[in-house]
PDB file of C-alpha atoms and ligand atoms in Angstrom:
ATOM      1  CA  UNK P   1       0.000   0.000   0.000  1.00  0.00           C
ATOM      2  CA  UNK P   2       1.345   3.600  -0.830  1.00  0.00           C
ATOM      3  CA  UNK P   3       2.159   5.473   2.071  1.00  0.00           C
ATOM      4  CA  UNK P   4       2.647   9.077   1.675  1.00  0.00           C
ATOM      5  CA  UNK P   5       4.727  10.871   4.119  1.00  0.00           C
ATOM      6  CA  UNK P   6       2.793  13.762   4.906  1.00  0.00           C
ATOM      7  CA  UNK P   7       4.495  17.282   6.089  1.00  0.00           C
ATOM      8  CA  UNK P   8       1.807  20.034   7.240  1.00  0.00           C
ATOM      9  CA  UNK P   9       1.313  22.481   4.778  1.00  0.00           C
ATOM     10  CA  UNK P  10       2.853  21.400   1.519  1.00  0.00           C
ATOM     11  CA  UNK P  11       3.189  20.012  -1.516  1.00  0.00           C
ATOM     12  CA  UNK P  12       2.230  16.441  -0.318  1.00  0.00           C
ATOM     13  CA  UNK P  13      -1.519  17.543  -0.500  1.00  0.00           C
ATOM     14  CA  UNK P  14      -1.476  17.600  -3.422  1.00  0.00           C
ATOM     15  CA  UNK P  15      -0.142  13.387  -3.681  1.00  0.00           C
ATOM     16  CA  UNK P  16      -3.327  12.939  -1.043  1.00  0.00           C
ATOM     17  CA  UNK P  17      -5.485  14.684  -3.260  1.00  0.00           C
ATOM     18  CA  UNK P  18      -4.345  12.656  -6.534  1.00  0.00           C
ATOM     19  CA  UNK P  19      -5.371   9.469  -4.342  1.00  0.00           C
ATOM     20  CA  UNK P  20      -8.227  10.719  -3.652  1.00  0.00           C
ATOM     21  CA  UNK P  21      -9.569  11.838  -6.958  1.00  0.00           C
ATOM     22  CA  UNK P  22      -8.237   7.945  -8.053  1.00  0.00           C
ATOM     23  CA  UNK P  23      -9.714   6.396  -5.317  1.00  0.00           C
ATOM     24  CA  UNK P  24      -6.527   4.193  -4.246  1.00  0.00           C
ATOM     25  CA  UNK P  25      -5.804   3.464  -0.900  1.00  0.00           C
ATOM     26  CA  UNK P  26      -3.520   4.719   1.090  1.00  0.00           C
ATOM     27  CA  UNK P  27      -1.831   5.770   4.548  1.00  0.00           C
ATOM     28  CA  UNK P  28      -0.829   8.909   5.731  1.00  0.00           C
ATOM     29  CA  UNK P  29       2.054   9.294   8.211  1.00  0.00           C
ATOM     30  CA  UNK P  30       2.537  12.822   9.458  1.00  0.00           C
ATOM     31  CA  UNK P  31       5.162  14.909  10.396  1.00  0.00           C
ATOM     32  CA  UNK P  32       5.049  18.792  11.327  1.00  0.00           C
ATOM     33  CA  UNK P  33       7.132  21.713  10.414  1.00  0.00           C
ATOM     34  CA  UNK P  34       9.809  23.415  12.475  1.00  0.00           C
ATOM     35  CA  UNK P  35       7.539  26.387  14.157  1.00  0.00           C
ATOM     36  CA  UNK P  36      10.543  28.495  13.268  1.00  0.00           C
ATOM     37  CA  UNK P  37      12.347  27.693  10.760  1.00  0.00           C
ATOM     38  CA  UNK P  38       9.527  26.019   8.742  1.00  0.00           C
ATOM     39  CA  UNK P  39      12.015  23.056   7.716  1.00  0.00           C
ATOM     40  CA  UNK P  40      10.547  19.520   8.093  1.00  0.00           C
ATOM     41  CA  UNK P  41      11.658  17.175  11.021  1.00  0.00           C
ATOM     42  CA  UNK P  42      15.147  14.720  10.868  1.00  0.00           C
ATOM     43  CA  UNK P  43      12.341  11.840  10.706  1.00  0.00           C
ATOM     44  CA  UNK P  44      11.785  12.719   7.053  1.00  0.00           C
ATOM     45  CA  UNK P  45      15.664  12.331   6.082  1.00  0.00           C
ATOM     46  CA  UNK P  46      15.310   8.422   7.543  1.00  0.00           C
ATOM     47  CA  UNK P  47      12.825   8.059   4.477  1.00  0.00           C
ATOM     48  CA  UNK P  48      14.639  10.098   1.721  1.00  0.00           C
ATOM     49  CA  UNK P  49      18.398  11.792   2.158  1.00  0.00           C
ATOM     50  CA  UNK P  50      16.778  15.080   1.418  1.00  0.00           C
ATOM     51  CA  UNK P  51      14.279  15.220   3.590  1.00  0.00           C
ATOM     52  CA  UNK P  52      11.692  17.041   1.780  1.00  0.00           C
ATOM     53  CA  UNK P  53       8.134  16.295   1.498  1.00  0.00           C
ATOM     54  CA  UNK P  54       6.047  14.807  -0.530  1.00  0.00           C
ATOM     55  CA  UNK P  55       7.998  11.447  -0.351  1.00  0.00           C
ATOM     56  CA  UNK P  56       5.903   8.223  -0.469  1.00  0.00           C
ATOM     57  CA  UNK P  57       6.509   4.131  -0.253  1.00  0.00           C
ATOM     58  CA  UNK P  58       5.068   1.915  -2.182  1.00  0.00           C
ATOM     59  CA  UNK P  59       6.088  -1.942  -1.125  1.00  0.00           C
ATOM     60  CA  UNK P  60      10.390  -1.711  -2.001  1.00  0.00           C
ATOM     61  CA  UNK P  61       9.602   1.631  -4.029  1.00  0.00           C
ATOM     62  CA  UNK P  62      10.380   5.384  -1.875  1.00  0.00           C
ATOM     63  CA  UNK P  63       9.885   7.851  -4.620  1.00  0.00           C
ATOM     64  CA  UNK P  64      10.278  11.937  -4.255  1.00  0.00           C
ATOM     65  CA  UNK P  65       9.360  14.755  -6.515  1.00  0.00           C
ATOM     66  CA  UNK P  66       6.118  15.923  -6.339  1.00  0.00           C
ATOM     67  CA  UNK P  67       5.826  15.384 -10.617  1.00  0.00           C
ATOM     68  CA  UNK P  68       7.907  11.959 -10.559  1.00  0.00           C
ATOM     69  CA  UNK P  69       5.265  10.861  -7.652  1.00  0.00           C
ATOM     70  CA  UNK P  70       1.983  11.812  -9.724  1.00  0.00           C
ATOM     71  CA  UNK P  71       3.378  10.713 -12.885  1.00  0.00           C
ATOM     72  CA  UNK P  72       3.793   6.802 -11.037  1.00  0.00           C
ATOM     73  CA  UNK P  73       0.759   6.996  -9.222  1.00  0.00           C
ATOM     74  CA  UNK P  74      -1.331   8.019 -12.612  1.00  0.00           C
ATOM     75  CA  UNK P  75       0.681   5.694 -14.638  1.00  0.00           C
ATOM     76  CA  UNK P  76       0.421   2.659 -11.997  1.00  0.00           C
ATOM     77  CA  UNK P  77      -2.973   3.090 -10.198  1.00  0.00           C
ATOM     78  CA  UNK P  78      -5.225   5.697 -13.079  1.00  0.00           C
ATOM     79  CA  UNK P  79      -5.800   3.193 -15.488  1.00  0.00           C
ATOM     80  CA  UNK P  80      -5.821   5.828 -17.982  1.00  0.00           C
ATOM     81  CA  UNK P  81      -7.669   7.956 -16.041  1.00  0.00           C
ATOM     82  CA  UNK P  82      -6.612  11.614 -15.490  1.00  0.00           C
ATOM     83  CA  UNK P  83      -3.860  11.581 -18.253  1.00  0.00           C
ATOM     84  CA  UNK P  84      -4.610  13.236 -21.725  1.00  0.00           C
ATOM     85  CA  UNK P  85      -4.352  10.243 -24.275  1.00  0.00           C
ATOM     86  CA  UNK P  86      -0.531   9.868 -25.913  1.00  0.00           C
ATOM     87  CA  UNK P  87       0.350  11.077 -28.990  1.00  0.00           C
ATOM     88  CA  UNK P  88      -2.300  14.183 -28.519  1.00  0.00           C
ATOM     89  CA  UNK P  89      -1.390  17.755 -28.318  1.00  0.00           C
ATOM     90  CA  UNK P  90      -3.140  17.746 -24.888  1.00  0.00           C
ATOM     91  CA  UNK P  91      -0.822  15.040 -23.702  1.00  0.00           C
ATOM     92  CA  UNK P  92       2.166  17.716 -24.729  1.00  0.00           C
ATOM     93  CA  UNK P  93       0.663  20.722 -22.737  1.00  0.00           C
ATOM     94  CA  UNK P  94       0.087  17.823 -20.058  1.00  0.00           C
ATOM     95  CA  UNK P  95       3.735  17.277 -20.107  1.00  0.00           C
ATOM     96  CA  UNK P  96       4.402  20.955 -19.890  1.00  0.00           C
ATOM     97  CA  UNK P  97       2.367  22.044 -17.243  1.00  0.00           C
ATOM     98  CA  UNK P  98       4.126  18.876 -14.850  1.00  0.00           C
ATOM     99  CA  UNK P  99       6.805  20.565 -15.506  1.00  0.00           C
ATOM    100  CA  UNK P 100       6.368  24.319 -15.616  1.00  0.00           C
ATOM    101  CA  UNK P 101       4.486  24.029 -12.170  1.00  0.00           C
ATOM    102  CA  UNK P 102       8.137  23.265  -9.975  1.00  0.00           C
ATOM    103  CA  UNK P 103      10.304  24.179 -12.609  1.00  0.00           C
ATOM    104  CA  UNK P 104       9.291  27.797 -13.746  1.00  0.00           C
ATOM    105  CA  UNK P 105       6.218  28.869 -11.575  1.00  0.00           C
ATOM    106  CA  UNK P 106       7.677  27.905  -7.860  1.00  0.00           C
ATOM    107  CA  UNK P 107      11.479  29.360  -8.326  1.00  0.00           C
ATOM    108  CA  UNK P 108      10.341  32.964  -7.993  1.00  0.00           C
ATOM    109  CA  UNK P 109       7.811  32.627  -5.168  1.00  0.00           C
ATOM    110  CA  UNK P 110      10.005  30.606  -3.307  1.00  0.00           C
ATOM    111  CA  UNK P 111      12.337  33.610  -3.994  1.00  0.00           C
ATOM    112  CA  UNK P 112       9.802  36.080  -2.526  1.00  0.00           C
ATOM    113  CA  UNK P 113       8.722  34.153   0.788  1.00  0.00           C
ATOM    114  CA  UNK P 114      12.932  34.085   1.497  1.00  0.00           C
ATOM    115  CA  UNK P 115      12.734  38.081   0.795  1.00  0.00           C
ATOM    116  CA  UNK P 116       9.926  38.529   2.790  1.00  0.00           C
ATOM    117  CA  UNK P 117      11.086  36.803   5.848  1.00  0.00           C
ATOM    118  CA  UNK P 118      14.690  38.330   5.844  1.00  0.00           C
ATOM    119  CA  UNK P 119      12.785  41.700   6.119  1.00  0.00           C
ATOM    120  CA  UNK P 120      10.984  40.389   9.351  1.00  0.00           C
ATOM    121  CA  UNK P 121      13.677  38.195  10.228  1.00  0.00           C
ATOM    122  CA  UNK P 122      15.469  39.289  14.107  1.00  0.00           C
ATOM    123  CA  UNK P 123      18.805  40.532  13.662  1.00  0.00           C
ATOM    124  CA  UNK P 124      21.061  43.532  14.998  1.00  0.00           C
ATOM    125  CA  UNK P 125      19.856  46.696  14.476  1.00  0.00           C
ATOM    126  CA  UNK P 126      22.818  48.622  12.437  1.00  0.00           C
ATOM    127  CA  UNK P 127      22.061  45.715  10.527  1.00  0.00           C
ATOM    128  CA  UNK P 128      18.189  45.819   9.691  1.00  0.00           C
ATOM    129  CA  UNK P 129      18.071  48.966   7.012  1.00  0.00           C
ATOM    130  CA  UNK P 130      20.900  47.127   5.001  1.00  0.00           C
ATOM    131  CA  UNK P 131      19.107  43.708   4.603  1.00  0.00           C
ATOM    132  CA  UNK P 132      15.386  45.479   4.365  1.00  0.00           C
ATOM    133  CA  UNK P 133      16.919  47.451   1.396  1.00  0.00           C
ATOM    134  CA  UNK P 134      18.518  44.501  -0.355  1.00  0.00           C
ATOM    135  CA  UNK P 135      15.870  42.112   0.301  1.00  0.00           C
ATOM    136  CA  UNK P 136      13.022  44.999  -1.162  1.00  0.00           C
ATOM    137  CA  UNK P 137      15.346  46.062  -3.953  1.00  0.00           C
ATOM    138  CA  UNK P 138      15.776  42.276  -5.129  1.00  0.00           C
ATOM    139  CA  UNK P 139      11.669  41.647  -4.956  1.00  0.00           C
ATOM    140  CA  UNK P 140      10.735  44.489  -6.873  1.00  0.00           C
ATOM    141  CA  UNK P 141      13.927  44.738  -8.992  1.00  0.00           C
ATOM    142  CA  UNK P 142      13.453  40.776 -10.194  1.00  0.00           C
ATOM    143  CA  UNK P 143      11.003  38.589  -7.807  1.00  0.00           C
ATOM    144  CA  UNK P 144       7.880  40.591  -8.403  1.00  0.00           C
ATOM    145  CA  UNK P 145       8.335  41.147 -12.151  1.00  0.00           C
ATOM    146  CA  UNK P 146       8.983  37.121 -12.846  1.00  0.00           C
ATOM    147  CA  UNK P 147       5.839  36.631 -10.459  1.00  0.00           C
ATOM    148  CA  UNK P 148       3.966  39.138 -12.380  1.00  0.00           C
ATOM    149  CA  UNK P 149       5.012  37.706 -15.774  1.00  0.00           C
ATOM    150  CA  UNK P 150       3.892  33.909 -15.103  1.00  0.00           C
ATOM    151  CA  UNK P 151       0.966  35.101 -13.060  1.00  0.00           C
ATOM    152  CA  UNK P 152      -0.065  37.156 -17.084  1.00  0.00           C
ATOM    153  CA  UNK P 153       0.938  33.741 -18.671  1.00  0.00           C
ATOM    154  CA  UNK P 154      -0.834  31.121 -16.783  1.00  0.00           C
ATOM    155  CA  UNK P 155      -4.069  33.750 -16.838  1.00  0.00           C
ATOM    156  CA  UNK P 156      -3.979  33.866 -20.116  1.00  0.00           C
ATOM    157  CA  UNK P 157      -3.162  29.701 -21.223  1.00  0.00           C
ATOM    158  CA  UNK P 158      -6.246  29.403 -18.936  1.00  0.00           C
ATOM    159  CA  UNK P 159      -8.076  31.981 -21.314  1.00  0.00           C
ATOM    160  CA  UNK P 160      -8.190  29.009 -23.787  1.00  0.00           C
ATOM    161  CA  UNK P 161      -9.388  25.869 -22.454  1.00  0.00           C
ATOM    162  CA  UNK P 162     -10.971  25.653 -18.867  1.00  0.00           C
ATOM    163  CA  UNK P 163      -7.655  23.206 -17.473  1.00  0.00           C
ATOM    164  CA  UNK P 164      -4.217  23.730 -18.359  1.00  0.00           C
ATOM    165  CA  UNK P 165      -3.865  20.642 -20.351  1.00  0.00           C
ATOM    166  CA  UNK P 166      -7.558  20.941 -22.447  1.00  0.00           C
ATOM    167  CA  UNK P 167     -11.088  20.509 -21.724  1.00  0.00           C
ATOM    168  CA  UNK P 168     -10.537  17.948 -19.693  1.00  0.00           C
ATOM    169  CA  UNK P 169      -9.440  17.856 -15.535  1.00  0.00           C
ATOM    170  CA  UNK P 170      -6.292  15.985 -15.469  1.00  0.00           C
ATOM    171  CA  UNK P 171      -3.238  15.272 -13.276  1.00  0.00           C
ATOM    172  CA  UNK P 172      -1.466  18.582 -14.489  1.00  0.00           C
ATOM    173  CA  UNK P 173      -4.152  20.599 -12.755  1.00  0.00           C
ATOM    174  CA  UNK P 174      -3.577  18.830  -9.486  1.00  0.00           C
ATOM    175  CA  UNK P 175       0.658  19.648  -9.573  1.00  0.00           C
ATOM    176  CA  UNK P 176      -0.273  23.463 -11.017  1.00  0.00           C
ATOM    177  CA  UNK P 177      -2.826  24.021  -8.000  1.00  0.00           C
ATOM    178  CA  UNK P 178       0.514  24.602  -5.904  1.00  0.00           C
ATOM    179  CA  UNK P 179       2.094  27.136  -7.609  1.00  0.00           C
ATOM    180  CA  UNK P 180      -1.488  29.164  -7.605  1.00  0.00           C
ATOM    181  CA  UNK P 181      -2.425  28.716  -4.419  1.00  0.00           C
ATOM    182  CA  UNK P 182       0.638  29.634  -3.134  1.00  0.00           C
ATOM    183  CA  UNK P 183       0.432  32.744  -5.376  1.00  0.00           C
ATOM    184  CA  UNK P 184      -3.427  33.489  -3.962  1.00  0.00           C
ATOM    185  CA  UNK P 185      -1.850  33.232  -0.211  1.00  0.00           C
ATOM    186  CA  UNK P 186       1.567  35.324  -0.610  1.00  0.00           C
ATOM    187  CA  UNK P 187       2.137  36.739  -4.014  1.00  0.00           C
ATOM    188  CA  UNK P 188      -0.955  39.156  -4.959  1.00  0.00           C
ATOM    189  CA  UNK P 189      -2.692  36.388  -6.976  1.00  0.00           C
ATOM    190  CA  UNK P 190      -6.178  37.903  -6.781  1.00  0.00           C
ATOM    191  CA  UNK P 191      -9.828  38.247  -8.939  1.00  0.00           C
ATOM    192  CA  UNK P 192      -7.703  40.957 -11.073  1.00  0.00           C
ATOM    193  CA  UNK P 193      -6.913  37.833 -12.860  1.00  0.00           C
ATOM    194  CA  UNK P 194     -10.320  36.162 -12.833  1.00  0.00           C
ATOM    195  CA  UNK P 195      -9.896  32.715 -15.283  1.00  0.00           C
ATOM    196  CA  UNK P 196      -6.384  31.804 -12.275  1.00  0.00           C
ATOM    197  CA  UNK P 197      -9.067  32.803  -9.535  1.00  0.00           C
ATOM    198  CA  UNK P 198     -11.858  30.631 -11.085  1.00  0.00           C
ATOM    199  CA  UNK P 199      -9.662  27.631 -11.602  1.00  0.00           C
ATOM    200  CA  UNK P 200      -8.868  27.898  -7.694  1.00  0.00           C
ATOM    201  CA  UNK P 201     -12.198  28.322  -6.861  1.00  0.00           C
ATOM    202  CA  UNK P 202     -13.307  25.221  -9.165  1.00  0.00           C
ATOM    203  CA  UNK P 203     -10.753  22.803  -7.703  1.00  0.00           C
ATOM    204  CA  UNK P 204     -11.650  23.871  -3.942  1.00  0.00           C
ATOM    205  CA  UNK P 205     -15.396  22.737  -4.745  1.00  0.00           C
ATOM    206  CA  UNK P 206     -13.597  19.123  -5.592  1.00  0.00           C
ATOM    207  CA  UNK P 207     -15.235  16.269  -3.224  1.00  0.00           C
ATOM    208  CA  UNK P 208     -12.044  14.446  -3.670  1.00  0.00           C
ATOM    209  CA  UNK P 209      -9.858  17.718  -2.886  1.00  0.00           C
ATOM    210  CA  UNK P 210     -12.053  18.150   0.473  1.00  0.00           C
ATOM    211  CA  UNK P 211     -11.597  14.774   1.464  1.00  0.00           C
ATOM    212  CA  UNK P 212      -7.776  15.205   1.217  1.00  0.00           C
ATOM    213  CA  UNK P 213      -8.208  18.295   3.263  1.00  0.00           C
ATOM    214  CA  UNK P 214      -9.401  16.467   6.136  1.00  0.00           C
ATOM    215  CA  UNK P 215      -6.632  13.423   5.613  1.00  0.00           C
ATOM    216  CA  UNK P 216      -4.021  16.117   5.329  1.00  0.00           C
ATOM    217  CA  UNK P 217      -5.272  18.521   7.839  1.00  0.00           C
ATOM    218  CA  UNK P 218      -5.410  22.398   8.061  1.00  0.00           C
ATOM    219  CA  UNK P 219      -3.745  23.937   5.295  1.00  0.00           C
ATOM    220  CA  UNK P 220      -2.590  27.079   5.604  1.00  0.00           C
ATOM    221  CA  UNK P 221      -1.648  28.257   2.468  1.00  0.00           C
ATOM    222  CA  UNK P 222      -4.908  28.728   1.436  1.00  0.00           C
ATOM    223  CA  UNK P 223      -5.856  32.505   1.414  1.00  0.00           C
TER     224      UNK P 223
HETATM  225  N1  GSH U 314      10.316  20.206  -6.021  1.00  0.00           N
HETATM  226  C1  GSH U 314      10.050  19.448  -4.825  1.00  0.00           C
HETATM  227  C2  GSH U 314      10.044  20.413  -3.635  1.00  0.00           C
HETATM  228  C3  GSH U 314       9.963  19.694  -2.305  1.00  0.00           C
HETATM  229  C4  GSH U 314       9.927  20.697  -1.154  1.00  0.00           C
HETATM  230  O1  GSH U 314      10.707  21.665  -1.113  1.00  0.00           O
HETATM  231  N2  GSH U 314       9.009  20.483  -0.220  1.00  0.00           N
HETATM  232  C5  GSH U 314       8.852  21.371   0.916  1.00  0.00           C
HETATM  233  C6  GSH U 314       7.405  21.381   1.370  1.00  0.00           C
HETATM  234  S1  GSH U 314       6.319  22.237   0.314  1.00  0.00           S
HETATM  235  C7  GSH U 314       9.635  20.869   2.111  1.00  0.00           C
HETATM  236  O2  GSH U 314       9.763  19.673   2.306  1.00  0.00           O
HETATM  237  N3  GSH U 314      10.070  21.812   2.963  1.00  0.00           N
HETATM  238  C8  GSH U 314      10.665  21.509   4.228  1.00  0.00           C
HETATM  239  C9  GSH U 314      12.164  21.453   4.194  1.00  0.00           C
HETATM  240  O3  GSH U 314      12.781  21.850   3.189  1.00  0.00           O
HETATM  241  O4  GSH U 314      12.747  21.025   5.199  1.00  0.00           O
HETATM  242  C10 GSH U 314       8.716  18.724  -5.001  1.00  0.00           C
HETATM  243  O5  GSH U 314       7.897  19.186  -5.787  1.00  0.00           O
HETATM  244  O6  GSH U 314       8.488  17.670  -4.393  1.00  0.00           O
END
């Protein structure tokens, strides 16, 4: 049986969600976040060297990488299901938006929740007006810009089919809700860009994304 390893808050509800929507069973073993420093607990480097969540096991198999772990479960539990069919330009933009969602999306808003928390961040006075300026000068100098400009692009690629990989829901929508939710929580993602807002507001109405609320507990990210 896959078991994921679920840290609070993160990308690993969006594994319990997959399950969910496929109807596979599953366990959930939880581990919380460093109030602090936000890092996950030692316990999750006994299950992967890095550390990082989502990781799951499945029999012999411990697989990480949010896109490597939806791609296995889709291609060993879907059945077809959830996957544009091959050979289809769908199944390209499919492809894409796996890809695009940790690989261009998350770099700068991972960028700007570092920024924004060296500008609260304790430190010694004489030292607070130097790292406030870099940190600001750095978000709206490059961070906020590359937000802004994938923020324009996803808005619009949603302009012209209802999910990112065609008419149809599929497991692309599942690894871009990250990126966008993060983006409605910290990064100004708002109804200014109504088609990014609908598509959250769409996948929140999900029976199978509720019930991985409740498996996953409170998530925070949510705005
Ligand atoms: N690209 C990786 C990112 C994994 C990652 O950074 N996960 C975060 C949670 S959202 C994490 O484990 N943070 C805690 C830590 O780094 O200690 C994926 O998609 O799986």
């Amino acid at each position: 049986m896959i078991i994921v390893h679920h840290l609070n808050n993160s990308r690993s509800q969006r594994v319990l969600w997959l399950l969910e929507e496929l109807g596979v069973d599953y366990e959930v073993k939880r581990y919380e976040r460093d109030a602090d420093t936000m890092l996950a607990p030692p316990a999750l480097r006994a299950v992967h060297p890095l550390g990082k969540s989502p990781v799951i096991t499945d029999g012999a198999l411990t697989l990480a990488e949010s896109g490597a772990i939806i791609e296995y479960v889709v291609g060993r539990y879907g059945g077809g299901r959830l996957v544009p069919a091959a050979g289809t330009p769908d199944h390209l933009r499919y492809i894409y938006w796996m890809h695009y969602a940790e690989g261009s999306a998350m770099p700068p808003l991972l960028f700007k929740l570092v920024f924004d928390r060296i500008e609260t961040a304790p430190m010694p006075f004489f030292v607070r007006p130097f790292a406030r300026a870099i940190a600001g000068r750095a978000k709206s100098s490059f961070v906020e810009p590359q937000i802004k400009l994938h923020l324009d692009f996803m808005e619009g690629e949603l302009g012209k089919s209802p999910w990112f990989a065609g008419s149809d829901f599929t497991a692309a929508d599942i690894q871009m809700s990250f990126p966008l939710e993060a983006a409605a929580a910290r990064a100004g993602l708002d109804a200014t860009r109504p088609k990014l807002t609908a598509f959250l507001q769409r996948i929140h109405t999900r029976a199978a994304y509720q019930r991985a609320l409740e498996k996953g507990g409170p998530y925070e990210l949510l705005s």
